[in-house]
Coordinates of C-alpha atoms and ligand atoms in Angstrom, one line a residue:
M96 CA -11.0 24.1 22.2
G97 CA -12.1 24.6 25.8
G98 CA -10.7 22.2 28.4
T99 CA -8.6 20.4 25.8
R100 CA -5.1 20.6 24.5
A101 CA -3.6 19.3 21.3
P102 CA -0.5 17.1 21.8
A103 CA 2.5 16.9 19.5
D104 CA 2.4 20.6 18.4
D105 CA 6.2 20.3 18.3
G106 CA 6.2 17.7 15.5
G107 CA 7.5 15.1 18.0
L108 CA 10.9 13.5 17.7
A109 CA 11.1 14.1 14.0
S110 CA 10.3 17.8 14.3
G111 CA 11.5 19.6 11.2
I112 CA 11.9 16.4 9.1
R113 CA 9.7 17.6 6.2
W114 CA 10.1 16.7 2.5
D115 CA 11.1 19.3 0.0
L116 CA 8.8 18.9 -3.0
S117 CA 10.6 21.6 -5.1
D118 CA 12.1 18.9 -7.3
L119 CA 8.6 18.6 -8.7
Y120 CA 7.3 22.2 -8.5
A121 CA 8.1 25.3 -6.6
G122 CA 4.7 25.5 -4.9
P123 CA 1.0 25.1 -5.5
D124 CA 0.9 28.3 -7.4
D125 CA 3.9 27.5 -9.6
P126 CA 2.8 28.4 -13.2
Q127 CA 4.8 25.5 -14.4
I128 CA 2.0 23.1 -13.3
D129 CA -0.5 24.5 -15.7
A130 CA 2.2 25.0 -18.3
D131 CA 3.0 21.3 -18.2
L132 CA -0.7 20.4 -18.5
D133 CA -1.1 22.9 -21.4
R134 CA 1.8 21.4 -23.2
A135 CA 0.6 17.8 -22.5
L136 CA -2.8 18.8 -24.0
V137 CA -1.3 20.2 -27.1
D138 CA 0.9 17.1 -27.5
A139 CA -2.0 14.8 -26.8
R140 CA -4.1 16.5 -29.6
A141 CA -1.1 16.2 -32.0
F142 CA -0.7 12.5 -31.0
E143 CA -4.4 12.0 -31.7
G144 CA -4.1 13.7 -35.1
R145 CA -1.2 11.3 -36.0
Y146 CA -2.6 8.0 -34.8
R147 CA -6.4 8.0 -34.5
E148 CA -7.8 5.2 -36.6
R149 CA -4.3 4.3 -37.7
V150 CA -3.1 1.9 -34.9
A151 CA -4.0 -1.2 -36.9
A152 CA -2.0 0.1 -39.8
L153 CA 1.3 0.7 -37.9
D154 CA 4.3 -1.5 -38.4
A155 CA 6.4 -2.6 -35.5
G156 CA 8.9 0.3 -35.8
E157 CA 6.0 2.9 -36.0
L158 CA 4.2 1.3 -33.1
A159 CA 7.4 1.4 -31.0
R160 CA 7.7 5.1 -31.8
A161 CA 4.1 5.8 -31.0
V162 CA 4.4 4.2 -27.6
S163 CA 7.5 6.2 -26.8
E164 CA 5.7 9.4 -27.8
Y165 CA 2.8 8.4 -25.7
E166 CA 5.0 7.8 -22.7
T167 CA 6.8 11.1 -23.2
L168 CA 3.7 13.2 -23.4
L169 CA 2.2 11.5 -20.3
E170 CA 5.3 12.1 -18.1
P171 CA 4.5 15.8 -17.2
V172 CA 0.9 14.8 -16.6
S173 CA 2.0 12.2 -14.1
R174 CA 4.4 14.7 -12.5
T175 CA 1.5 17.2 -11.8
A176 CA -0.6 14.3 -10.4
A177 CA 2.2 13.1 -8.1
Y178 CA 2.8 16.6 -6.9
S179 CA -0.8 17.4 -6.1
D180 CA -1.2 14.0 -4.4
L181 CA 1.8 14.6 -2.2
L182 CA 0.8 18.1 -1.3
F183 CA -2.6 16.9 -0.3
A184 CA -1.2 14.0 1.8
A185 CA 1.0 16.4 3.7
D186 CA -2.0 18.6 4.7
T187 CA -5.4 17.4 3.9
S188 CA -6.9 20.2 5.9
A189 CA -5.8 23.0 3.5
E190 CA -8.6 23.8 1.1
R191 CA -6.0 24.9 -1.5
N192 CA -4.4 21.5 -1.6
G193 CA -7.8 19.8 -2.2
A194 CA -8.5 22.3 -4.9
L195 CA -5.2 21.7 -6.6
L196 CA -5.8 17.9 -6.5
Q197 CA -9.2 18.4 -8.1
H198 CA -7.9 20.8 -10.7
V199 CA -5.1 18.4 -11.8
Q200 CA -7.6 15.5 -11.9
E201 CA -10.0 17.4 -14.1
R202 CA -7.3 18.6 -16.5
T203 CA -5.7 15.1 -16.6
T204 CA -9.1 13.7 -17.5
E205 CA -9.4 16.2 -20.3
I206 CA -6.0 15.0 -21.7
R207 CA -6.6 11.3 -21.1
T208 CA -10.0 11.2 -22.7
G209 CA -8.5 12.4 -26.0
L210 CA -6.0 9.5 -25.8
L211 CA -8.4 6.7 -25.0
F212 CA -8.5 5.7 -28.6
F213 CA -4.9 4.5 -28.6
E214 CA -5.2 1.7 -26.1
L215 CA -8.7 0.8 -27.3
E216 CA -7.5 0.4 -30.9
W217 CA -4.5 -1.7 -29.8
V218 CA -6.7 -3.9 -27.6
A219 CA -9.2 -4.3 -30.5
L220 CA -6.6 -5.7 -32.9
D221 CA -7.0 -9.4 -33.8
A222 CA -4.6 -11.8 -32.1
D223 CA -2.7 -12.8 -35.2
A224 CA -1.8 -9.3 -36.0
V225 CA -0.7 -8.7 -32.4
D226 CA 1.5 -11.8 -32.4
A227 CA 3.2 -10.8 -35.6
L228 CA 3.9 -7.3 -34.2
L229 CA 5.1 -8.5 -30.8
G230 CA 7.5 -11.0 -32.4
D231 CA 9.3 -8.1 -34.1
P232 CA 12.6 -7.1 -32.4
A233 CA 11.7 -3.4 -32.9
L234 CA 9.1 -3.9 -30.1
A235 CA 11.2 -6.0 -27.8
R236 CA 11.3 -3.3 -25.1
R237 CA 7.5 -2.7 -25.3
R238 CA 6.5 -6.4 -25.5
H239 CA 5.3 -6.8 -21.9
Y240 CA 3.7 -3.4 -21.8
L241 CA 1.7 -4.0 -24.9
S242 CA 0.8 -7.6 -24.2
A243 CA -0.2 -6.7 -20.6
M244 CA -2.7 -4.2 -22.0
R245 CA -4.3 -6.9 -24.1
R246 CA -5.5 -8.6 -20.9
Y247 CA -8.2 -6.0 -20.8
R248 CA -9.6 -7.0 -24.1
P249 CA -12.8 -8.6 -22.7
H250 CA -13.3 -5.7 -20.3
V251 CA -12.9 -2.5 -22.2
L252 CA -16.0 -0.5 -23.3
S253 CA -16.5 1.7 -26.3
E254 CA -14.7 5.0 -26.4
P255 CA -17.7 7.2 -25.6
E256 CA -18.5 4.9 -22.7
E257 CA -14.9 5.0 -21.4
R258 CA -15.0 8.8 -21.7
I259 CA -18.1 9.1 -19.6
L260 CA -16.7 6.8 -16.9
E261 CA -13.4 8.8 -16.8
E262 CA -15.2 12.2 -16.7
T263 CA -17.7 11.3 -14.0
A264 CA -15.0 9.5 -11.8
N265 CA -13.8 12.9 -10.6
T266 CA -17.2 13.7 -9.0
G267 CA -17.9 10.0 -8.2
P268 CA -15.5 7.4 -6.9
R269 CA -12.4 9.7 -6.8
A270 CA -14.4 12.4 -5.0
F271 CA -15.6 9.9 -2.4
G272 CA -12.0 8.7 -1.8
R273 CA -10.8 12.2 -1.2
F274 CA -13.8 12.9 1.1
F275 CA -12.9 9.8 3.1
D276 CA -9.3 11.1 3.6
E277 CA -10.4 14.6 4.5
F278 CA -13.0 13.3 6.9
V279 CA -10.9 10.7 8.8
S280 CA -8.0 13.2 9.1
A281 CA -10.3 15.7 10.7
I282 CA -11.8 13.4 13.3
R283 CA -10.5 14.2 16.8
F284 CA -10.6 11.2 19.2
R285 CA -11.2 12.4 22.8
V286 CA -9.0 10.6 25.3
A287 CA -9.3 11.0 29.1
R288 CA -5.9 11.5 30.7
D289 CA -4.9 12.8 34.1
G290 CA -8.3 14.3 34.7
E291 CA -8.5 16.2 31.5
T292 CA -9.6 15.4 28.0
I293 CA -7.1 15.5 25.2
E294 CA -7.9 15.3 21.5
L295 CA -5.9 13.0 19.3
G296 CA -5.8 12.4 15.6
E297 CA -6.2 8.9 14.1
E298 CA -2.4 8.2 14.0
E299 CA -1.9 9.2 17.6
V300 CA -4.8 7.3 19.1
L301 CA -3.8 4.2 17.2
A302 CA -0.2 4.6 18.5
Q303 CA -1.6 4.4 22.1
L304 CA -2.7 0.8 21.4
Y305 CA 1.0 0.0 21.7
D306 CA 1.3 1.6 25.2
P307 CA 2.8 -0.6 27.9
V308 CA 0.1 0.6 30.4
R309 CA -3.1 -1.5 30.0
A310 CA -5.4 1.4 31.1
T311 CA -3.9 3.6 28.4
R312 CA -4.6 1.0 25.7
R313 CA -8.1 0.4 27.0
E314 CA -8.9 4.2 27.0
A315 CA -7.4 4.6 23.5
A316 CA -9.6 1.7 22.2
R317 CA -12.6 3.3 23.8
A318 CA -11.8 6.7 22.3
L319 CA -11.2 5.2 18.9
T320 CA -14.5 3.3 19.0
D321 CA -16.4 6.4 20.2
G322 CA -15.0 8.5 17.4
L323 CA -15.8 5.9 14.8
K324 CA -19.3 5.4 16.2
T325 CA -20.0 9.2 16.2
H326 CA -19.1 9.4 12.5
A327 CA -20.2 5.9 11.5
R328 CA -23.1 7.1 9.3
P329 CA -21.1 9.2 6.8
L330 CA -18.2 6.7 6.8
A331 CA -20.5 3.8 6.1
F332 CA -22.2 5.8 3.4
I333 CA -18.9 6.3 1.7
F334 CA -18.2 2.5 1.9
N335 CA -21.7 1.6 0.6
T336 CA -21.4 4.0 -2.2
L337 CA -17.9 2.8 -3.3
V338 CA -18.7 -0.9 -3.0
Q339 CA -21.8 -0.4 -5.1
H340 CA -19.8 1.7 -7.6
K341 CA -17.4 -1.2 -8.0
A342 CA -20.4 -3.6 -8.5
V343 CA -21.7 -1.4 -11.3
E344 CA -18.3 -1.0 -13.0
D345 CA -17.6 -4.7 -12.7
R346 CA -20.9 -5.5 -14.3
L347 CA -20.4 -3.0 -17.1
R348 CA -16.9 -4.4 -17.7
A349 CA -17.9 -8.0 -17.5
F350 CA -15.8 -8.9 -14.4
E351 CA -17.6 -11.9 -12.9
A352 CA -16.2 -11.8 -9.4
P353 CA -15.5 -8.8 -7.1
M354 CA -11.8 -9.7 -7.0
A355 CA -11.3 -10.4 -10.7
A356 CA -10.3 -6.9 -11.7
R357 CA -7.6 -6.8 -8.9
H358 CA -6.2 -10.2 -10.0
L359 CA -5.9 -8.9 -13.6
A360 CA -4.1 -5.7 -12.5
N361 CA -1.8 -7.9 -10.3
E362 CA -1.0 -10.2 -13.2
I363 CA -1.9 -13.2 -11.1
D364 CA -4.6 -15.8 -11.6
E365 CA -7.5 -16.6 -9.2
P366 CA -6.3 -20.1 -8.3
S367 CA -2.9 -18.8 -7.2
V368 CA -4.5 -16.2 -5.0
E369 CA -6.9 -18.7 -3.6
S370 CA -4.1 -21.1 -2.7
L371 CA -2.3 -18.2 -1.0
L372 CA -5.4 -17.3 1.0
S373 CA -6.3 -20.9 2.0
A374 CA -2.7 -21.8 3.0
C375 CA -2.8 -18.8 5.4
V376 CA -6.3 -19.7 6.7
A377 CA -5.1 -23.2 7.4
R378 CA -2.4 -21.7 9.6
Y379 CA -4.8 -19.5 11.6
P380 CA -4.1 -21.8 14.7
L381 CA -0.6 -20.3 14.7
V382 CA -2.1 -16.9 15.6
A383 CA -4.0 -18.3 18.6
R384 CA -0.9 -20.2 19.7
Y385 CA 1.2 -17.0 19.6
Y386 CA -1.4 -14.9 21.5
R387 CA -1.7 -17.5 24.2
L388 CA 2.1 -17.2 24.7
K389 CA 1.7 -13.4 24.7
A390 CA -1.1 -13.5 27.4
R391 CA 1.3 -15.6 29.5
L392 CA 4.2 -13.2 29.0
L393 CA 1.9 -10.3 29.9
G394 CA 0.6 -12.2 33.0
L395 CA -3.0 -12.0 31.7
A396 CA -5.5 -14.9 31.7
R397 CA -6.7 -13.9 28.2
L398 CA -6.0 -11.0 25.9
E399 CA -8.6 -8.3 25.2
D400 CA -8.6 -6.9 21.7
Y401 CA -6.8 -3.8 23.0
D402 CA -3.9 -6.0 24.3
R403 CA -2.9 -7.3 20.9
Y404 CA -0.2 -4.6 20.4
A405 CA 1.0 -4.4 24.0
P406 CA 4.8 -4.5 24.1
I407 CA 6.3 -7.7 25.6
S408 CA 9.1 -5.7 27.2
A409 CA 8.8 -1.9 27.6
E410 CA 11.1 -0.1 25.2
P411 CA 13.5 1.8 27.5
T412 CA 13.7 5.0 25.6
Q413 CA 12.3 6.6 22.5
I414 CA 14.5 6.3 19.5
P415 CA 15.6 9.7 18.1
F416 CA 15.1 10.1 14.4
D417 CA 18.8 10.3 13.7
R418 CA 19.4 7.0 15.4
A419 CA 16.6 5.4 13.4
R420 CA 18.3 6.6 10.3
R421 CA 21.6 5.0 11.3
I422 CA 20.0 1.7 12.2
V423 CA 18.3 1.5 8.9
L424 CA 21.2 2.6 6.7
D425 CA 23.6 0.2 8.5
A426 CA 21.2 -2.7 7.9
Y427 CA 20.9 -1.9 4.2
G428 CA 24.7 -1.3 4.0
D429 CA 25.4 -4.7 5.5
F430 CA 23.4 -6.4 2.8
A431 CA 24.3 -4.3 -0.2
P432 CA 26.3 -1.0 0.0
E433 CA 24.5 0.1 -3.2
M434 CA 21.2 0.0 -1.4
A435 CA 22.5 2.1 1.5
D436 CA 23.8 4.6 -1.0
V437 CA 20.3 5.0 -2.6
A438 CA 18.7 5.1 0.8
R439 CA 21.0 7.8 2.2
Q440 CA 19.9 10.2 -0.5
F441 CA 16.4 10.2 0.9
F442 CA 17.6 11.7 4.1
E443 CA 20.2 14.0 2.7
A444 CA 18.0 15.5 0.0
S445 CA 14.8 15.8 2.1
W446 CA 12.7 13.3 0.3
I447 CA 11.1 12.1 3.6
D448 CA 8.3 13.7 5.6
A449 CA 8.4 12.2 9.1
E450 CA 7.2 14.8 11.6
L451 CA 3.8 14.7 13.2
R452 CA 1.4 17.4 12.0
P453 CA -2.3 18.0 12.2
G454 CA -4.1 17.4 8.9
K455 CA -1.3 15.1 7.6
R456 CA -2.6 11.8 6.1
G457 CA -2.3 8.8 8.4
G458 CA -0.2 5.7 7.6
A459 CA 2.9 5.7 5.6
F460 CA 3.7 5.4 1.9
C461 CA 6.4 5.9 -0.7
A462 CA 5.3 7.5 -3.9
S463 CA 7.4 6.7 -7.0
T464 CA 6.4 9.9 -8.8
V465 CA 8.0 10.0 -12.3
P466 CA 11.3 8.6 -13.7
S467 CA 12.6 12.1 -14.3
A468 CA 12.3 12.9 -10.6
H469 CA 12.6 10.5 -7.6
P470 CA 10.3 8.9 -5.0
Y471 CA 9.0 10.6 -1.8
I472 CA 8.3 9.0 1.6
L473 CA 5.6 10.0 4.1
L474 CA 5.3 8.6 7.6
S475 CA 4.5 9.9 11.1
Y476 CA 7.5 9.2 13.4
T477 CA 6.7 8.7 17.0
G478 CA 10.0 7.2 18.2
H479 CA 9.0 3.6 18.6
L480 CA 10.8 0.6 17.2
R481 CA 7.9 0.0 14.8
D482 CA 8.5 3.4 13.3
V483 CA 12.1 2.4 12.6
M484 CA 10.7 -0.6 10.8
T485 CA 8.3 1.7 8.9
I486 CA 11.3 3.8 7.7
A487 CA 13.0 0.5 6.6
H488 CA 9.8 -0.5 4.9
E489 CA 9.2 2.7 3.0
L490 CA 12.9 3.0 2.1
G491 CA 12.7 -0.5 0.6
H492 CA 10.0 0.8 -1.7
G493 CA 12.1 3.9 -2.4
I494 CA 15.2 1.8 -3.3
H495 CA 13.1 -0.5 -5.5
Q496 CA 11.5 2.4 -7.3
T497 CA 14.9 4.1 -7.7
L498 CA 16.5 1.0 -9.1
A499 CA 13.6 0.4 -11.5
R500 CA 13.4 4.0 -12.7
D501 CA 15.2 3.3 -16.0
Q502 CA 12.3 1.1 -17.0
G503 CA 10.4 4.3 -17.8
L504 CA 7.0 5.6 -16.8
F505 CA 5.0 2.5 -17.9
E506 CA 7.1 -0.2 -16.3
Q507 CA 8.9 1.3 -13.4
N508 CA 6.3 0.1 -11.0
T509 CA 5.5 -3.6 -10.3
P510 CA 1.9 -4.9 -9.7
L511 CA 0.9 -4.7 -6.0
T512 CA 1.8 -8.3 -5.4
T513 CA 5.5 -7.8 -5.9
A514 CA 5.4 -4.1 -4.9
E515 CA 5.8 -5.2 -1.2
T516 CA 9.0 -7.3 -1.8
A517 CA 11.8 -4.8 -1.2
S518 CA 9.9 -3.1 1.6
V519 CA 9.2 -6.2 3.7
F520 CA 12.7 -7.5 2.9
G521 CA 14.2 -4.3 4.3
E522 CA 12.3 -4.7 7.5
M523 CA 13.7 -8.2 7.8
L524 CA 17.3 -6.9 7.3
V525 CA 16.8 -4.4 10.2
F526 CA 15.2 -7.0 12.4
R527 CA 18.0 -9.5 11.9
R528 CA 20.7 -6.9 12.6
L529 CA 19.0 -5.8 15.8
M530 CA 18.8 -9.4 16.9
R531 CA 22.4 -10.1 16.0
D532 CA 23.6 -7.1 18.1
E533 CA 21.4 -7.7 21.1
P534 CA 22.9 -9.9 23.9
D535 CA 20.0 -9.6 26.5
P536 CA 17.6 -12.6 26.1
Q537 CA 14.7 -10.5 27.4
V538 CA 15.2 -7.8 24.8
R539 CA 15.7 -10.4 22.2
L540 CA 12.4 -12.0 23.1
G541 CA 10.8 -8.5 22.8
L542 CA 12.3 -8.0 19.4
L543 CA 11.2 -11.5 18.2
C544 CA 7.7 -11.0 19.4
G545 CA 7.6 -7.6 17.7
K546 CA 8.6 -9.2 14.5
I547 CA 6.1 -12.1 14.8
E548 CA 3.4 -9.5 15.4
D549 CA 4.4 -7.5 12.4
A550 CA 4.5 -10.6 10.2
F551 CA 1.0 -11.6 11.5
A552 CA -0.3 -8.2 10.7
T553 CA 1.1 -8.5 7.2
V554 CA 0.0 -12.1 6.6
F555 CA -3.0 -13.2 8.7
R556 CA -4.6 -9.9 9.4
Q557 CA -4.5 -9.0 5.7
V558 CA -6.0 -12.3 4.8
A559 CA -8.8 -11.8 7.3
M560 CA -9.3 -8.3 5.8
T561 CA -9.5 -9.8 2.4
R562 CA -12.1 -12.3 3.6
F563 CA -14.0 -9.4 5.1
E564 CA -13.9 -7.5 1.8
Q565 CA -15.0 -10.6 -0.1
S566 CA -18.1 -10.9 2.1
L567 CA -18.7 -7.2 2.0
H568 CA -18.8 -7.0 -1.8
E569 CA -20.8 -10.3 -2.0
A570 CA -23.3 -9.1 0.6
R571 CA -23.8 -5.7 -1.1
R572 CA -24.4 -7.3 -4.4
N573 CA -26.9 -9.8 -3.0
Q574 CA -28.6 -7.9 -0.2
G575 CA -28.6 -4.2 -1.3
E576 CA -27.3 -1.4 0.9
L577 CA -25.8 -2.7 4.1
S578 CA -26.6 -1.5 7.5
I579 CA -23.7 -0.6 9.8
E580 CA -24.7 -3.5 12.1
R581 CA -24.6 -6.0 9.2
T582 CA -21.2 -4.7 8.2
N583 CA -20.0 -4.9 11.8
Q584 CA -21.1 -8.5 11.8
L585 CA -19.2 -9.3 8.6
W586 CA -16.1 -7.8 10.1
M587 CA -16.4 -9.9 13.2
D588 CA -17.1 -13.0 11.2
A589 CA -13.9 -12.5 9.2
N590 CA -11.8 -11.8 12.3
R591 CA -13.0 -14.3 14.8
P592 CA -11.6 -17.4 13.0
M593 CA -8.1 -15.9 13.0
F594 CA -8.0 -15.3 16.8
G595 CA -9.9 -18.4 17.8
D596 CA -10.3 -18.2 21.6
S597 CA -7.0 -16.5 22.2
V598 CA -8.2 -12.9 22.0
Q599 CA -11.5 -11.6 23.4
L600 CA -13.0 -9.4 20.6
S601 CA -15.4 -6.9 22.2
S602 CA -18.5 -5.5 20.6
D603 CA -16.4 -2.2 20.2
Y604 CA -14.0 -4.0 17.9
A605 CA -16.9 -4.6 15.5
W606 CA -16.7 -0.9 14.4
W607 CA -13.0 -0.9 13.5
W608 CA -13.4 -1.5 9.8
L609 CA -14.6 2.1 9.4
Y610 CA -11.2 3.7 9.2
I611 CA -9.2 1.3 7.0
P612 CA -8.2 3.3 3.9
H613 CA -7.4 0.3 1.6
F614 CA -11.1 -0.7 1.5
V615 CA -11.9 2.7 0.2
H616 CA -9.0 3.5 -2.1
S617 CA -7.9 0.1 -3.5
P618 CA -10.4 -2.8 -3.0
F619 CA -8.6 -6.1 -2.5
Y620 CA -5.2 -4.5 -2.0
C621 CA -4.7 -6.4 1.2
Y622 CA -3.8 -9.9 0.0
A623 CA -0.7 -8.3 -1.7
Y624 CA 0.8 -7.8 1.7
A625 CA 0.5 -11.5 2.6
F626 CA 1.9 -12.4 -0.8
G627 CA 4.8 -10.0 -0.2
E628 CA 5.7 -11.3 3.3
L629 CA 5.6 -14.9 2.3
L630 CA 7.6 -14.2 -0.8
V631 CA 10.2 -12.4 1.2
L632 CA 10.6 -15.3 3.6
A633 CA 11.3 -17.5 0.6
L634 CA 13.8 -14.9 -0.8
L635 CA 15.5 -14.8 2.6
R636 CA 16.0 -18.5 2.5
C637 CA 17.7 -18.2 -0.8
Y638 CA 20.0 -15.5 0.6
D639 CA 20.8 -17.7 3.7
E640 CA 21.6 -20.7 1.4
Q641 CA 23.6 -18.8 -1.2
G642 CA 25.1 -15.9 0.6
D643 CA 26.5 -12.7 -0.9
E644 CA 26.5 -14.3 -4.4
W645 CA 22.8 -14.1 -4.4
V646 CA 22.6 -10.4 -3.7
P647 CA 23.2 -9.2 -7.4
R648 CA 20.3 -11.5 -8.5
Y649 CA 18.0 -9.9 -6.0
L650 CA 19.1 -6.4 -7.1
D651 CA 18.4 -7.4 -10.7
L652 CA 14.9 -8.4 -9.7
L653 CA 14.4 -4.9 -8.2
R654 CA 15.9 -3.3 -11.3
A655 CA 13.5 -5.2 -13.5
G656 CA 10.5 -3.2 -12.0
G657 CA 7.3 -4.2 -13.8
T658 CA 8.9 -5.4 -17.1
E659 CA 7.5 -9.0 -16.8
P660 CA 4.6 -10.6 -14.8
P661 CA 5.7 -11.6 -11.3
P662 CA 5.8 -15.4 -11.9
V663 CA 8.2 -14.8 -14.8
L664 CA 10.5 -12.4 -12.8
L665 CA 10.5 -14.8 -9.8
A666 CA 11.3 -17.8 -11.9
R667 CA 14.6 -16.1 -12.7
L668 CA 15.4 -16.5 -9.0
D669 CA 14.3 -20.2 -9.2
L670 CA 11.0 -19.5 -7.3
D671 CA 7.7 -21.0 -8.5
I672 CA 4.8 -19.0 -7.1
T673 CA 2.3 -21.0 -9.2
D674 CA 3.0 -24.1 -7.1
P675 CA 0.2 -24.2 -4.5
G676 CA 2.8 -25.6 -1.9
F677 CA 5.0 -22.5 -2.4
W678 CA 3.3 -20.4 0.3
D679 CA 3.6 -23.0 3.1
G680 CA 7.4 -22.6 3.0
G681 CA 7.1 -19.0 4.4
L682 CA 4.3 -20.0 6.8
A683 CA 6.5 -22.8 8.2
L684 CA 9.2 -20.2 8.9
L685 CA 6.6 -18.1 10.8
A686 CA 5.8 -21.2 12.8
D687 CA 9.5 -21.6 13.6
M688 CA 9.7 -18.1 14.8
V689 CA 6.8 -18.7 17.2
G690 CA 8.6 -21.9 18.4
E691 CA 11.7 -19.8 19.0
A692 CA 9.7 -17.3 21.1
E693 CA 8.2 -20.1 23.1
A694 CA 11.7 -21.5 23.8
L695 CA 13.1 -18.0 24.8
A696 CA 10.1 -17.5 27.1
G697 CA 10.9 -20.8 28.8
Ligands
ZN10 ZN1 4.5 -1.1 1.6

């Protein structure tokens, strides 16, 4: 483009660190993709022939066999879905990747619609019959899977209705989700620098909010706002459409509140979540207390919104990818050599995609894929300490998913609430090791502030985002389609109480809900982060009190995957998350960290 140049053509510090997806398929044209889907369709039809209208008549042994067959036939379907998702995330700009994603979704729908009967017939059984079956030792390994499915009994529809919802999702909500990804990845944010204009992707412009130079941060914030404003109409249209789609589906499925479906999926009840959220809101003054300290450390009277991520002490050099790898592996190795062994494979076998590339999806994730393969990690490495933490975070997921792989396709993954356990725990291990090895009090203060800010982003920011989503869904249900201005207002109303008077939120900040993918892809995902962080602080306290003897118990928790509801799994570690006072334990530790930073600052 005239007068502009694209930065980071070289892939940055992680140039060449790309994942190798060939453990899944050789490439997007690999005939094995359709061969797997063909076979799954044949198996699904045969399964239907054997079990349709017969689920109620199965004894425990037969039901156990049916569930195993069901799991086996779905595995290749999940493999094709995982592969097409990963390929698309790696380059959302390639039409071929979008086309493969759509192709796999449509074929998966064809397979799944023929299998709907199985879960529906199980869910329709009367409770006495279910209790008798689940009491049988033949179903011991499937007890949680089968009883978890029964939670949906009040919310499932008839088979033809379910079929229509599944078929139309590919051109409805799923299509809007994909459109959002492609659209946001394609936005170029125009930043003025040294007399010329450079164009940055979302990841790069957000990274500049961490720059030590205030003018750079201010310019990045302006460019982000301008880009979002320019594209606000189509983005807001996507939001409005999906929020309304959720309202319709919730009504059809008899979910009373916007968050109810998420709680059910998370295997957690509404009072537990509400006690988590209100415990965090009650601690909002801690956020203001910290940002007042930060303003003092930066020598500013008051922070502007674009100062929130300013570093306390400038990082002297960028961290090469290899060094990041060493830091993370050493921290895991200190805690449990077994975890470092699992993590090392991710680097050695190219299961990580870390370089910067145009068209690559923003953010970071670890995808579990299928038990017969292994997880993959995507992130965009820019050489900052927070990227090292991101590697630690995603590897935590990777280790968790690897350890839980033996639980099989249906139970290898936990609900979202406990999905963030190993990831946040891993970040803590890296942070503690860096603090332990750092003698310079100024650098220690910088590290501590970085950790506090991460924890705030994981706890308080996510709680504020949840409050925003609650108000967004309520408002859409009561007031009809929302104007951008109205949504901006809801966003500000949710964020202001958290910052109090410690950060000046400009009118630009009102637009910054427009790029957050969780609101689009997974409504009410965000509280799981707060849950995860506060849970991890409680786990760390157990580790500090019990030492190395506690480590095998933690590894057992990870190995259990999603085989029991979170309260049951955590009770094995003597933690009671149903106690409303539970969350304040972690919050008190955050308050201690702020106190420690105040003391270090003098
Ligand atoms: Zn995570």
